PDB file of C-alpha atoms and ligand atoms in Angstrom:
ATOM      1  CA  MET A   1       5.515 -88.800 -16.091  1.00 98.00           C
ATOM      2  CA  LYS A   2       3.601 -85.854 -17.473  1.00 98.00           C
ATOM      3  CA  THR A   3       0.507 -84.371 -15.858  1.00 98.00           C
ATOM      4  CA  LEU A   4      -1.820 -83.203 -18.639  1.00 99.00           C
ATOM      5  CA  ARG A   5      -4.749 -80.810 -18.099  1.00 98.00           C
ATOM      6  CA  THR A   6      -6.258 -80.487 -21.555  1.00 99.00           C
ATOM      7  CA  ILE A   7      -7.845 -82.779 -24.101  1.00 99.00           C
ATOM      8  CA  ALA A   8      -5.538 -81.340 -26.765  1.00 99.00           C
ATOM      9  CA  ALA A   9      -2.454 -82.231 -24.703  1.00 99.00           C
ATOM     10  CA  VAL A  10      -3.685 -85.815 -24.241  1.00 99.00           C
ATOM     11  CA  ARG A  11      -4.340 -86.169 -27.969  1.00 98.00           C
ATOM     12  CA  ALA A  12      -0.825 -84.879 -28.762  1.00 98.00           C
ATOM     13  CA  HIS A  13       0.705 -87.274 -26.199  1.00 98.00           C
ATOM     14  CA  VAL A  14      -1.217 -90.249 -27.603  1.00 98.00           C
ATOM     15  CA  ALA A  15      -0.405 -89.297 -31.211  1.00 98.00           C
ATOM     16  CA  ALA A  16       3.319 -89.229 -30.393  1.00 98.00           C
ATOM     17  CA  ALA A  17       3.106 -92.675 -28.776  1.00 98.00           C
ATOM     18  CA  ARG A  18       1.147 -94.009 -31.762  1.00 98.00           C
ATOM     19  CA  ARG A  19       3.809 -92.712 -34.173  1.00 98.00           C
ATOM     20  CA  GLU A  20       6.291 -94.901 -32.286  1.00 98.00           C
ATOM     21  CA  GLY A  21       3.945 -97.857 -32.678  1.00 98.00           C
ATOM     22  CA  ARG A  22       3.210 -98.018 -28.957  1.00 98.00           C
ATOM     23  CA  SER A  23      -0.030 -99.580 -27.690  1.00 99.00           C
ATOM     24  CA  ILE A  24      -2.112 -97.456 -25.303  1.00 99.00           C
ATOM     25  CA  GLY A  25      -3.729 -98.502 -22.021  1.00 99.00           C
ATOM     26  CA  LEU A  26      -6.192 -96.292 -20.153  1.00 99.00           C
ATOM     27  CA  VAL A  27      -6.979 -96.522 -16.423  1.00 99.00           C
ATOM     28  CA  PRO A  28      -9.928 -94.264 -15.535  1.00 99.00           C
ATOM     29  CA  THR A  29      -9.950 -93.209 -11.855  1.00 98.00           C
ATOM     30  CA  MET A  30     -11.227 -90.611  -9.436  1.00 98.00           C
ATOM     31  CA  GLY A  31      -7.887 -90.508  -7.582  1.00 97.00           C
ATOM     32  CA  ALA A  32      -7.002 -91.105  -3.912  1.00 96.00           C
ATOM     33  CA  PHE A  33      -4.999 -94.094  -5.074  1.00 98.00           C
ATOM     34  CA  HIS A  34      -4.888 -97.296  -3.058  1.00 98.00           C
ATOM     35  CA  ALA A  35      -3.686-100.799  -3.861  1.00 98.00           C
ATOM     36  CA  GLY A  36      -6.790-101.409  -6.029  1.00 98.00           C
ATOM     37  CA  HIS A  37      -5.839 -98.551  -8.355  1.00 98.00           C
ATOM     38  CA  LYS A  38      -2.225 -99.713  -8.319  1.00 98.00           C
ATOM     39  CA  ALA A  39      -3.295-103.209  -9.432  1.00 98.00           C
ATOM     40  CA  LEU A  40      -5.064-101.631 -12.423  1.00 98.00           C
ATOM     41  CA  MET A  41      -1.977 -99.581 -13.327  1.00 99.00           C
ATOM     42  CA  LEU A  42       0.298-102.623 -13.019  1.00 98.00           C
ATOM     43  CA  ALA A  43      -2.030-104.680 -15.220  1.00 99.00           C
ATOM     44  CA  ALA A  44      -1.990-101.833 -17.751  1.00 99.00           C
ATOM     45  CA  ARG A  45       1.828-101.645 -17.664  1.00 98.00           C
ATOM     46  CA  GLU A  46       1.974-105.351 -18.314  1.00 98.00           C
ATOM     47  CA  ALA A  47      -0.481-105.307 -21.239  1.00 98.00           C
ATOM     48  CA  CYS A  48       0.327-101.973 -22.938  1.00 98.00           C
ATOM     49  CA  ASP A  49       3.418 -99.977 -23.930  1.00 98.00           C
ATOM     50  CA  GLU A  50       2.052 -96.606 -22.804  1.00 98.00           C
ATOM     51  CA  VAL A  51      -0.256 -96.149 -19.819  1.00 99.00           C
ATOM     52  CA  ILE A  52      -2.490 -93.122 -19.340  1.00 99.00           C
ATOM     53  CA  VAL A  53      -4.285 -92.723 -16.017  1.00 99.00           C
ATOM     54  CA  SER A  54      -7.171 -90.280 -15.821  1.00 99.00           C
ATOM     55  CA  LEU A  55      -7.877 -88.594 -12.488  1.00 98.00           C
ATOM     56  CA  PHE A  56     -11.225 -86.855 -12.541  1.00 98.00           C
ATOM     57  CA  VAL A  57     -13.732 -86.655  -9.705  1.00 98.00           C
ATOM     58  CA  ASN A  58     -16.709 -86.698 -12.048  1.00 98.00           C
ATOM     59  CA  PRO A  59     -19.475 -84.424 -10.732  1.00 97.00           C
ATOM     60  CA  ALA A  60     -22.020 -86.025 -13.095  1.00 96.00           C
ATOM     61  CA  GLN A  61     -21.957 -89.343 -11.211  1.00 95.00           C
ATOM     62  CA  PHE A  62     -22.516 -87.949  -7.712  1.00 94.00           C
ATOM     63  CA  GLU A  63     -26.104 -87.467  -6.687  1.00 89.00           C
ATOM     64  CA  GLU A  64     -25.292 -86.091  -3.217  1.00 88.00           C
ATOM     65  CA  PRO A  65     -23.372 -82.764  -3.194  1.00 91.00           C
ATOM     66  CA  ASP A  66     -21.938 -83.667   0.241  1.00 89.00           C
ATOM     67  CA  ASP A  67     -20.547 -86.926  -1.135  1.00 87.00           C
ATOM     68  CA  LEU A  68     -18.868 -85.028  -3.993  1.00 93.00           C
ATOM     69  CA  ALA A  69     -17.477 -82.424  -1.598  1.00 92.00           C
ATOM     70  CA  ALA A  70     -16.208 -85.090   0.828  1.00 88.00           C
ATOM     71  CA  TYR A  71     -14.526 -87.157  -1.901  1.00 91.00           C
ATOM     72  CA  PRO A  72     -10.779 -87.285  -1.104  1.00 91.00           C
ATOM     73  CA  ARG A  73      -8.524 -85.265  -3.410  1.00 94.00           C
ATOM     74  CA  THR A  74      -4.824 -86.122  -3.180  1.00 96.00           C
ATOM     75  CA  GLU A  75      -3.431 -85.327  -6.623  1.00 98.00           C
ATOM     76  CA  ALA A  76       0.189 -84.716  -5.622  1.00 98.00           C
ATOM     77  CA  GLU A  77       0.505 -88.103  -3.885  1.00 98.00           C
ATOM     78  CA  ASP A  78      -1.432 -89.769  -6.690  1.00 98.00           C
ATOM     79  CA  ALA A  79       0.941 -88.329  -9.298  1.00 98.00           C
ATOM     80  CA  ALA A  80       3.950 -89.663  -7.354  1.00 98.00           C
ATOM     81  CA  THR A  81       2.315 -93.102  -7.069  1.00 98.00           C
ATOM     82  CA  ALA A  82       1.499 -93.251 -10.780  1.00 98.00           C
ATOM     83  CA  ALA A  83       4.993 -92.078 -11.758  1.00 98.00           C
ATOM     84  CA  GLY A  84       6.511 -94.781  -9.550  1.00 98.00           C
ATOM     85  CA  LEU A  85       4.478 -97.430 -11.344  1.00 98.00           C
ATOM     86  CA  GLY A  86       5.678 -96.396 -14.805  1.00 98.00           C
ATOM     87  CA  VAL A  87       2.578 -94.493 -15.920  1.00 98.00           C
ATOM     88  CA  GLY A  88       3.364 -92.240 -18.896  1.00 98.00           C
ATOM     89  CA  ALA A  89       0.755 -89.543 -18.349  1.00 99.00           C
ATOM     90  CA  LEU A  90      -1.764 -88.495 -15.729  1.00 99.00           C
ATOM     91  CA  PHE A  91      -4.763 -86.747 -17.279  1.00 99.00           C
ATOM     92  CA  ALA A  92      -6.172 -84.537 -14.521  1.00 98.00           C
ATOM     93  CA  PRO A  93      -8.551 -82.050 -16.152  1.00 98.00           C
ATOM     94  CA  ALA A  94     -10.626 -79.339 -14.496  1.00 98.00           C
ATOM     95  CA  PRO A  95     -14.393 -79.967 -14.623  1.00 97.00           C
ATOM     96  CA  ALA A  96     -14.835 -77.238 -17.288  1.00 98.00           C
ATOM     97  CA  GLU A  97     -12.460 -79.095 -19.630  1.00 98.00           C
ATOM     98  CA  ILE A  98     -14.753 -82.134 -19.546  1.00 98.00           C
ATOM     99  CA  TYR A  99     -18.075 -80.296 -19.222  1.00 98.00           C
ATOM    100  CA  PRO A 100     -17.699 -76.930 -20.981  1.00 98.00           C
ATOM    101  CA  ALA A 101     -20.534 -74.402 -20.885  1.00 98.00           C
ATOM    102  CA  GLY A 102     -23.465 -75.663 -22.917  1.00 98.00           C
ATOM    103  CA  PHE A 103     -22.606 -79.356 -22.437  1.00 98.00           C
ATOM    104  CA  ALA A 104     -25.881 -81.188 -23.148  1.00 98.00           C
ATOM    105  CA  THR A 105     -25.178 -84.846 -23.956  1.00 98.00           C
ATOM    106  CA  ALA A 106     -25.603 -87.948 -21.798  1.00 97.00           C
ATOM    107  CA  VAL A 107     -24.938 -91.606 -22.524  1.00 98.00           C
ATOM    108  CA  ALA A 108     -27.627 -93.779 -20.933  1.00 97.00           C
ATOM    109  CA  VAL A 109     -27.520 -97.582 -20.864  1.00 97.00           C
ATOM    110  CA  ARG A 110     -31.130 -98.529 -20.310  1.00 95.00           C
ATOM    111  CA  GLY A 111     -32.123-101.356 -17.994  1.00 94.00           C
ATOM    112  CA  LEU A 112     -28.665-102.240 -16.683  1.00 96.00           C
ATOM    113  CA  ALA A 113     -28.201 -98.760 -15.215  1.00 95.00           C
ATOM    114  CA  ASP A 114     -31.540 -98.687 -13.383  1.00 95.00           C
ATOM    115  CA  VAL A 115     -31.123-101.669 -11.058  1.00 97.00           C
ATOM    116  CA  LEU A 116     -29.014-102.281  -7.914  1.00 98.00           C
ATOM    117  CA  GLU A 117     -26.696 -99.241  -7.649  1.00 97.00           C
ATOM    118  CA  GLY A 118     -28.912 -97.416 -10.152  1.00 96.00           C
ATOM    119  CA  ALA A 119     -32.006 -98.107  -8.066  1.00 96.00           C
ATOM    120  CA  GLU A 120     -30.303 -96.918  -4.864  1.00 93.00           C
ATOM    121  CA  ARG A 121     -28.400 -93.946  -6.268  1.00 93.00           C
ATOM    122  CA  GLY A 122     -30.645 -93.058  -9.236  1.00 90.00           C
ATOM    123  CA  ALA A 123     -30.054 -94.064 -12.860  1.00 82.00           C
ATOM    124  CA  SER A 124     -28.301 -90.722 -13.426  1.00 94.00           C
ATOM    125  CA  HIS A 125     -25.306 -92.186 -11.562  1.00 96.00           C
ATOM    126  CA  PHE A 126     -24.451 -94.560 -14.412  1.00 97.00           C
ATOM    127  CA  ASP A 127     -25.417 -91.946 -17.019  1.00 98.00           C
ATOM    128  CA  GLY A 128     -22.680 -89.830 -15.430  1.00 98.00           C
ATOM    129  CA  VAL A 129     -20.227 -92.744 -15.418  1.00 98.00           C
ATOM    130  CA  CYS A 130     -20.979 -93.713 -19.033  1.00 98.00           C
ATOM    131  CA  THR A 131     -20.837 -90.153 -20.321  1.00 98.00           C
ATOM    132  CA  VAL A 132     -17.419 -89.499 -18.808  1.00 98.00           C
ATOM    133  CA  VAL A 133     -15.998 -92.916 -19.744  1.00 99.00           C
ATOM    134  CA  CYS A 134     -17.298 -92.513 -23.319  1.00 98.00           C
ATOM    135  CA  LYS A 135     -15.584 -89.123 -23.472  1.00 98.00           C
ATOM    136  CA  LEU A 136     -12.346 -90.588 -22.081  1.00 99.00           C
ATOM    137  CA  PHE A 137     -12.460 -93.354 -24.701  1.00 99.00           C
ATOM    138  CA  ASN A 138     -12.897 -90.699 -27.413  1.00 98.00           C
ATOM    139  CA  ILE A 139     -10.144 -88.486 -25.997  1.00 99.00           C
ATOM    140  CA  VAL A 140      -7.533 -91.207 -25.425  1.00 99.00           C
ATOM    141  CA  ALA A 141      -8.636 -93.868 -27.957  1.00 98.00           C
ATOM    142  CA  PRO A 142      -6.914 -96.619 -25.956  1.00 99.00           C
ATOM    143  CA  ASP A 143      -6.382-100.182 -27.150  1.00 99.00           C
ATOM    144  CA  VAL A 144      -7.282-101.502 -23.706  1.00 99.00           C
ATOM    145  CA  ALA A 145      -9.123 -99.901 -20.769  1.00 99.00           C
ATOM    146  CA  PHE A 146      -8.770-101.295 -17.243  1.00 99.00           C
ATOM    147  CA  PHE A 147     -11.571-101.518 -14.685  1.00 99.00           C
ATOM    148  CA  GLY A 148     -11.866-103.173 -11.256  1.00 98.00           C
ATOM    149  CA  GLN A 149     -14.167-106.109 -10.539  1.00 98.00           C
ATOM    150  CA  LYS A 150     -14.938-104.238  -7.285  1.00 98.00           C
ATOM    151  CA  ASP A 151     -17.402-102.117  -9.284  1.00 98.00           C
ATOM    152  CA  ALA A 152     -19.046-105.089 -11.011  1.00 98.00           C
ATOM    153  CA  GLN A 153     -22.153-103.275 -12.246  1.00 98.00           C
ATOM    154  CA  GLN A 154     -19.978-100.502 -13.691  1.00 98.00           C
ATOM    155  CA  VAL A 155     -18.161-103.140 -15.764  1.00 98.00           C
ATOM    156  CA  VAL A 156     -21.446-104.642 -17.004  1.00 98.00           C
ATOM    157  CA  VAL A 157     -22.822-101.225 -17.959  1.00 98.00           C
ATOM    158  CA  ILE A 158     -19.620-100.057 -19.682  1.00 98.00           C
ATOM    159  CA  ARG A 159     -19.293-103.353 -21.564  1.00 98.00           C
ATOM    160  CA  ARG A 160     -22.840-102.835 -22.907  1.00 98.00           C
ATOM    161  CA  MET A 161     -22.035 -99.231 -23.890  1.00 98.00           C
ATOM    162  CA  VAL A 162     -18.870-100.329 -25.732  1.00 98.00           C
ATOM    163  CA  ARG A 163     -20.810-102.950 -27.673  1.00 98.00           C
ATOM    164  CA  ASP A 164     -23.802-100.753 -28.407  1.00 98.00           C
ATOM    165  CA  LEU A 165     -21.742 -97.762 -29.562  1.00 98.00           C
ATOM    166  CA  ASP A 166     -19.077 -99.837 -31.414  1.00 98.00           C
ATOM    167  CA  ILE A 167     -16.278 -98.256 -29.407  1.00 98.00           C
ATOM    168  CA  PRO A 168     -13.016 -99.898 -30.537  1.00 98.00           C
ATOM    169  CA  VAL A 169     -11.561-100.680 -27.109  1.00 99.00           C
ATOM    170  CA  ARG A 170     -10.906-103.919 -25.243  1.00 98.00           C
ATOM    171  CA  LEU A 171     -11.923-104.007 -21.574  1.00 98.00           C
ATOM    172  CA  GLN A 172      -9.720-105.784 -19.055  1.00 98.00           C
ATOM    173  CA  VAL A 173     -11.214-106.467 -15.624  1.00 98.00           C
ATOM    174  CA  VAL A 174      -8.831-106.658 -12.658  1.00 98.00           C
ATOM    175  CA  PRO A 175      -9.721-108.746  -9.552  1.00 98.00           C
ATOM    176  CA  THR A 176     -10.787-106.930  -6.382  1.00 98.00           C
ATOM    177  CA  VAL A 177      -7.926-106.075  -4.027  1.00 98.00           C
ATOM    178  CA  ARG A 178      -8.839-106.636  -0.357  1.00 98.00           C
ATOM    179  CA  GLU A 179      -7.577-105.864   3.130  1.00 98.00           C
ATOM    180  CA  PRO A 180      -6.453-108.906   5.164  1.00 98.00           C
ATOM    181  CA  ASP A 181      -9.934-109.126   6.779  1.00 98.00           C
ATOM    182  CA  GLY A 182     -11.613-109.189   3.377  1.00 98.00           C
ATOM    183  CA  LEU A 183     -12.764-105.559   3.154  1.00 98.00           C
ATOM    184  CA  ALA A 184     -12.503-104.416  -0.477  1.00 98.00           C
ATOM    185  CA  LEU A 185     -10.189-101.428  -0.779  1.00 98.00           C
ATOM    186  CA  SER A 186     -12.070 -98.209  -1.506  1.00 97.00           C
ATOM    187  CA  SER A 187     -11.298 -94.510  -1.265  1.00 93.00           C
ATOM    188  CA  ARG A 188     -14.391 -94.329   0.941  1.00 92.00           C
ATOM    189  CA  ASN A 189     -12.810 -96.604   3.600  1.00 95.00           C
ATOM    190  CA  ALA A 190     -10.833 -93.574   4.789  1.00 92.00           C
ATOM    191  CA  ARG A 191     -14.077 -92.184   6.252  1.00 92.00           C
ATOM    192  CA  LEU A 192     -14.540 -95.146   8.631  1.00 97.00           C
ATOM    193  CA  ASP A 193     -13.640 -94.778  12.302  1.00 98.00           C
ATOM    194  CA  ALA A 194     -12.187 -97.784  14.147  1.00 98.00           C
ATOM    195  CA  SER A 195     -15.508 -99.382  15.053  1.00 98.00           C
ATOM    196  CA  ASP A 196     -17.045 -98.773  11.595  1.00 98.00           C
ATOM    197  CA  ARG A 197     -13.868-100.126  10.010  1.00 98.00           C
ATOM    198  CA  GLU A 198     -14.340-103.367  11.960  1.00 98.00           C
ATOM    199  CA  ARG A 199     -18.015-103.619  10.975  1.00 98.00           C
ATOM    200  CA  ALA A 200     -17.176-102.894   7.319  1.00 98.00           C
ATOM    201  CA  ALA A 201     -15.719-106.384   6.972  1.00 98.00           C
ATOM    202  CA  GLY A 202     -19.358-107.506   7.326  1.00 98.00           C
ATOM    203  CA  LEU A 203     -19.897-107.023   3.577  1.00 98.00           C
ATOM    204  CA  ALA A 204     -17.182-109.563   2.760  1.00 98.00           C
ATOM    205  CA  ARG A 205     -18.506-111.879   5.524  1.00 98.00           C
ATOM    206  CA  GLY A 206     -21.949-111.773   3.871  1.00 98.00           C
ATOM    207  CA  LEU A 207     -20.557-112.617   0.433  1.00 98.00           C
ATOM    208  CA  GLU A 208     -18.447-115.430   1.888  1.00 98.00           C
ATOM    209  CA  ALA A 209     -21.507-116.859   3.649  1.00 98.00           C
ATOM    210  CA  VAL A 210     -23.413-116.940   0.344  1.00 98.00           C
ATOM    211  CA  ARG A 211     -20.485-118.685  -1.327  1.00 98.00           C
ATOM    212  CA  ASP A 212     -20.163-121.135   1.585  1.00 98.00           C
ATOM    213  CA  ALA A 213     -23.859-121.975   1.272  1.00 98.00           C
ATOM    214  CA  VAL A 214     -23.439-122.672  -2.454  1.00 98.00           C
ATOM    215  CA  GLU A 215     -20.318-124.748  -1.778  1.00 97.00           C
ATOM    216  CA  ALA A 216     -22.375-126.735   0.739  1.00 97.00           C
ATOM    217  CA  GLY A 217     -24.821-127.508  -2.075  1.00 97.00           C
ATOM    218  CA  GLU A 218     -27.479-124.815  -1.623  1.00 98.00           C
ATOM    219  CA  ARG A 219     -29.062-123.919  -4.975  1.00 98.00           C
ATOM    220  CA  ASP A 220     -31.983-121.752  -3.807  1.00 98.00           C
ATOM    221  CA  PRO A 221     -30.848-118.093  -4.090  1.00 98.00           C
ATOM    222  CA  ALA A 222     -33.262-116.971  -1.345  1.00 98.00           C
ATOM    223  CA  VAL A 223     -31.746-119.435   1.120  1.00 98.00           C
ATOM    224  CA  ALA A 224     -28.144-118.660   0.112  1.00 98.00           C
ATOM    225  CA  VAL A 225     -28.787-114.908   0.356  1.00 98.00           C
ATOM    226  CA  ALA A 226     -30.494-115.365   3.756  1.00 98.00           C
ATOM    227  CA  ALA A 227     -27.272-116.982   4.998  1.00 98.00           C
ATOM    228  CA  GLY A 228     -25.390-113.927   3.746  1.00 98.00           C
ATOM    229  CA  ARG A 229     -27.803-111.528   5.463  1.00 98.00           C
ATOM    230  CA  ALA A 230     -27.402-113.453   8.723  1.00 98.00           C
ATOM    231  CA  ALA A 231     -23.610-113.213   8.519  1.00 98.00           C
ATOM    232  CA  MET A 232     -23.873-109.474   7.873  1.00 98.00           C
ATOM    233  CA  ALA A 233     -26.291-109.021  10.773  1.00 98.00           C
ATOM    234  CA  ALA A 234     -23.836-110.841  13.033  1.00 98.00           C
ATOM    235  CA  ALA A 235     -21.200-108.300  11.961  1.00 98.00           C
ATOM    236  CA  GLY A 236     -23.632-105.439  12.676  1.00 98.00           C
ATOM    237  CA  VAL A 237     -24.240-104.454   9.048  1.00 98.00           C
ATOM    238  CA  GLU A 238     -27.621-104.085   7.348  1.00 98.00           C
ATOM    239  CA  PRO A 239     -27.419-104.363   3.535  1.00 98.00           C
ATOM    240  CA  GLU A 240     -29.197-101.916   1.233  1.00 98.00           C
ATOM    241  CA  TYR A 241     -29.254-104.882  -1.084  1.00 98.00           C
ATOM    242  CA  LEU A 242     -27.688-108.330  -1.168  1.00 98.00           C
ATOM    243  CA  ALA A 243     -28.650-110.110  -4.362  1.00 98.00           C
ATOM    244  CA  ALA A 244     -27.699-113.026  -6.594  1.00 98.00           C
ATOM    245  CA  VAL A 245     -27.849-111.888 -10.217  1.00 98.00           C
ATOM    246  CA  ASP A 246     -26.898-112.927 -13.723  1.00 98.00           C
ATOM    247  CA  PRO A 247     -23.410-111.466 -14.399  1.00 97.00           C
ATOM    248  CA  ASP A 248     -24.417-110.232 -17.879  1.00 96.00           C
ATOM    249  CA  THR A 249     -28.025-109.057 -17.469  1.00 97.00           C
ATOM    250  CA  LEU A 250     -28.042-108.293 -13.708  1.00 98.00           C
ATOM    251  CA  ALA A 251     -31.446-110.006 -13.505  1.00 98.00           C
ATOM    252  CA  GLY A 252     -32.097-111.990 -10.314  1.00 98.00           C
ATOM    253  CA  VAL A 253     -31.273-115.687 -10.730  1.00 98.00           C
ATOM    254  CA  ARG A 254     -33.788-118.438  -9.996  1.00 98.00           C
ATOM    255  CA  GLU A 255     -31.098-120.949  -9.161  1.00 98.00           C
ATOM    256  CA  MET A 256     -27.517-120.767  -7.916  1.00 98.00           C
ATOM    257  CA  ALA A 257     -26.244-122.534 -11.040  1.00 97.00           C
ATOM    258  CA  GLY A 258     -23.522-121.610 -13.531  1.00 97.00           C
ATOM    259  CA  ARG A 259     -22.019-118.137 -13.133  1.00 97.00           C
ATOM    260  CA  VAL A 260     -23.785-116.072 -10.493  1.00 98.00           C
ATOM    261  CA  LEU A 261     -22.756-112.581  -9.378  1.00 98.00           C
ATOM    262  CA  VAL A 262     -23.521-111.837  -5.743  1.00 98.00           C
ATOM    263  CA  VAL A 263     -23.619-108.087  -5.127  1.00 98.00           C
ATOM    264  CA  VAL A 264     -23.927-106.168  -1.884  1.00 98.00           C
ATOM    265  CA  ALA A 265     -24.204-102.546  -0.779  1.00 98.00           C
ATOM    266  CA  ALA A 266     -24.406-101.197   2.765  1.00 98.00           C
ATOM    267  CA  ARG A 267     -23.986 -97.994   4.671  1.00 98.00           C
ATOM    268  CA  VAL A 268     -21.379 -98.325   7.378  1.00 98.00           C
ATOM    269  CA  GLY A 269     -21.201 -95.165   9.460  1.00 97.00           C
ATOM    270  CA  PRO A 270     -20.650 -92.254   7.044  1.00 93.00           C
ATOM    271  CA  ALA A 271     -19.614 -94.435   4.090  1.00 93.00           C
ATOM    272  CA  ARG A 272     -21.687 -96.292   1.539  1.00 94.00           C
ATOM    273  CA  LEU A 273     -19.747 -99.409   0.554  1.00 97.00           C
ATOM    274  CA  ILE A 274     -20.217-101.961  -2.231  1.00 98.00           C
ATOM    275  CA  ASP A 275     -18.674-105.350  -2.916  1.00 98.00           C
ATOM    276  CA  ASN A 276     -19.347-108.492  -4.927  1.00 98.00           C
ATOM    277  CA  VAL A 277     -18.205-112.017  -5.614  1.00 98.00           C
ATOM    278  CA  LEU A 278     -18.559-114.062  -8.772  1.00 98.00           C
ATOM    279  CA  ILE A 279     -19.485-117.665  -8.036  1.00 98.00           C
ATOM    280  CA  ASP A 280     -19.195-120.367 -10.693  1.00 96.00           C
ATOM    281  CA  THR A 281     -20.964-123.511  -9.555  1.00 93.00           C
ATOM    282  CA  GLU A 282     -19.072-125.484 -12.207  1.00 91.00           C
ATOM    283  CA  GLN A 283     -15.869-124.513 -10.378  1.00 87.00           C
ATOM    284  CA  VAL A 284     -16.796-124.594  -6.674  1.00 75.00           C
ATOM    285  CA  ALA A 285     -16.187-127.767  -4.768  1.00 64.00           C
ATOM    286  CA  THR A 286     -19.592-128.809  -3.454  1.00 55.00           C
ATOM    287  CA  HIS A 287     -19.763-130.807  -0.260  1.00 53.00           C
ATOM    288  CA  ALA A 288     -23.395-131.827  -0.745  1.00 46.00           C
TER     289      ALA A 288
HETATM  290  P1  AMP B   1     -12.446 -95.088  -8.493  1.00 61.66           P
HETATM  291  O1  AMP B   1     -11.255 -94.189  -8.419  1.00 61.66           O
HETATM  292  O2  AMP B   1     -12.993 -95.491  -7.164  1.00 61.66           O
HETATM  293  O3  AMP B   1     -13.477 -94.622  -9.484  1.00 61.66           O
HETATM  294  O4  AMP B   1     -11.901 -96.451  -9.094  1.00 61.66           O
HETATM  295  C1  AMP B   1     -11.135 -96.466 -10.288  1.00 61.66           C
HETATM  296  C2  AMP B   1     -11.012 -97.884 -10.748  1.00 61.66           C
HETATM  297  O5  AMP B   1     -10.377 -98.655  -9.730  1.00 61.66           O
HETATM  298  C3  AMP B   1     -12.369 -98.543 -11.040  1.00 61.66           C
HETATM  299  O6  AMP B   1     -12.253 -99.327 -12.221  1.00 61.66           O
HETATM  300  C4  AMP B   1     -12.557 -99.401  -9.821  1.00 61.66           C
HETATM  301  O7  AMP B   1     -13.363-100.550 -10.087  1.00 61.66           O
HETATM  302  C5  AMP B   1     -11.151 -99.810  -9.484  1.00 61.66           C
HETATM  303  N1  AMP B   1     -11.052-100.223  -8.085  1.00 61.66           N
HETATM  304  C6  AMP B   1     -11.497 -99.540  -7.005  1.00 61.66           C
HETATM  305  N2  AMP B   1     -11.301-100.266  -5.875  1.00 61.66           N
HETATM  306  C7  AMP B   1     -10.735-101.437  -6.267  1.00 61.66           C
HETATM  307  C8  AMP B   1     -10.299-102.604  -5.573  1.00 61.66           C
HETATM  308  N3  AMP B   1     -10.405-102.730  -4.259  1.00 61.66           N
HETATM  309  N4  AMP B   1      -9.776-103.617  -6.321  1.00 61.66           N
HETATM  310  C9  AMP B   1      -9.677-103.515  -7.669  1.00 61.66           C
HETATM  311  N5  AMP B   1     -10.054-102.432  -8.371  1.00 61.66           N
HETATM  312  C10 AMP B   1     -10.582-101.409  -7.683  1.00 61.66           C
END
């Protein structure tokens, strides 16, 4: 596996693969690989001939300098992990390669970027995500790009950007990888001490309680979400938001019917964690 630092080197690598007729998969990441990242790389290996993983802790999507500074950076281990999974190239640029002096452009997806995570973190968070992902799509020009369901709003926003800007890439969404107690894997979990780590499972407990309520026949989102809040409170976690939304528009739903995305965010000790579950009432067994 090659580690590439420059846009020119990535373009040359991709051009060589294209000349051999190989399809290209891109896995955008910020590094500190865990089993969630590995699932994306394995899905990419399965679907594409050549896999490129980007590793870039994108300053434009952090609103708190401390959060950016505290973000784990483990490139040597990450490179070994990616190589072991059959990744062809790791693109790990310096910030100045992505944002050279005079950089002045931002990609903003209106509406979808302002709610939920955007409301909590500021809409500039998703502007930062979209700008860097748009650049990565232009640099790599992959056939397929792989994203985790864990960051559900990110997928919705990027899907909109791809449609609106006619970017010729297919998005493949990989299911959330979880710890045995349900906690979604995240690079931020490393910041949790033992007692916070135990409480962190409260996000998954809240989502499960919402799903259980729907499976029991509850169709009122306020009641289903209240059950989720109660489960989180019992685990000692207070959500920043816990909401039942339309999976395409992110607007709050009036009824738990059809496909409903339940999203949650909470601070647990020093870490801000997010999670979600997609409920399809056509699929769930109702006991009502
Ligand atoms: P990050 O490095 O945190 O920006 O994540 C890179 C990619 O991995 C994103 O598409 C995430 O949605 C995805 N990802 C992160 N955690 C998980 C997880 N637990 N399960 C599946 N995908 C994940």
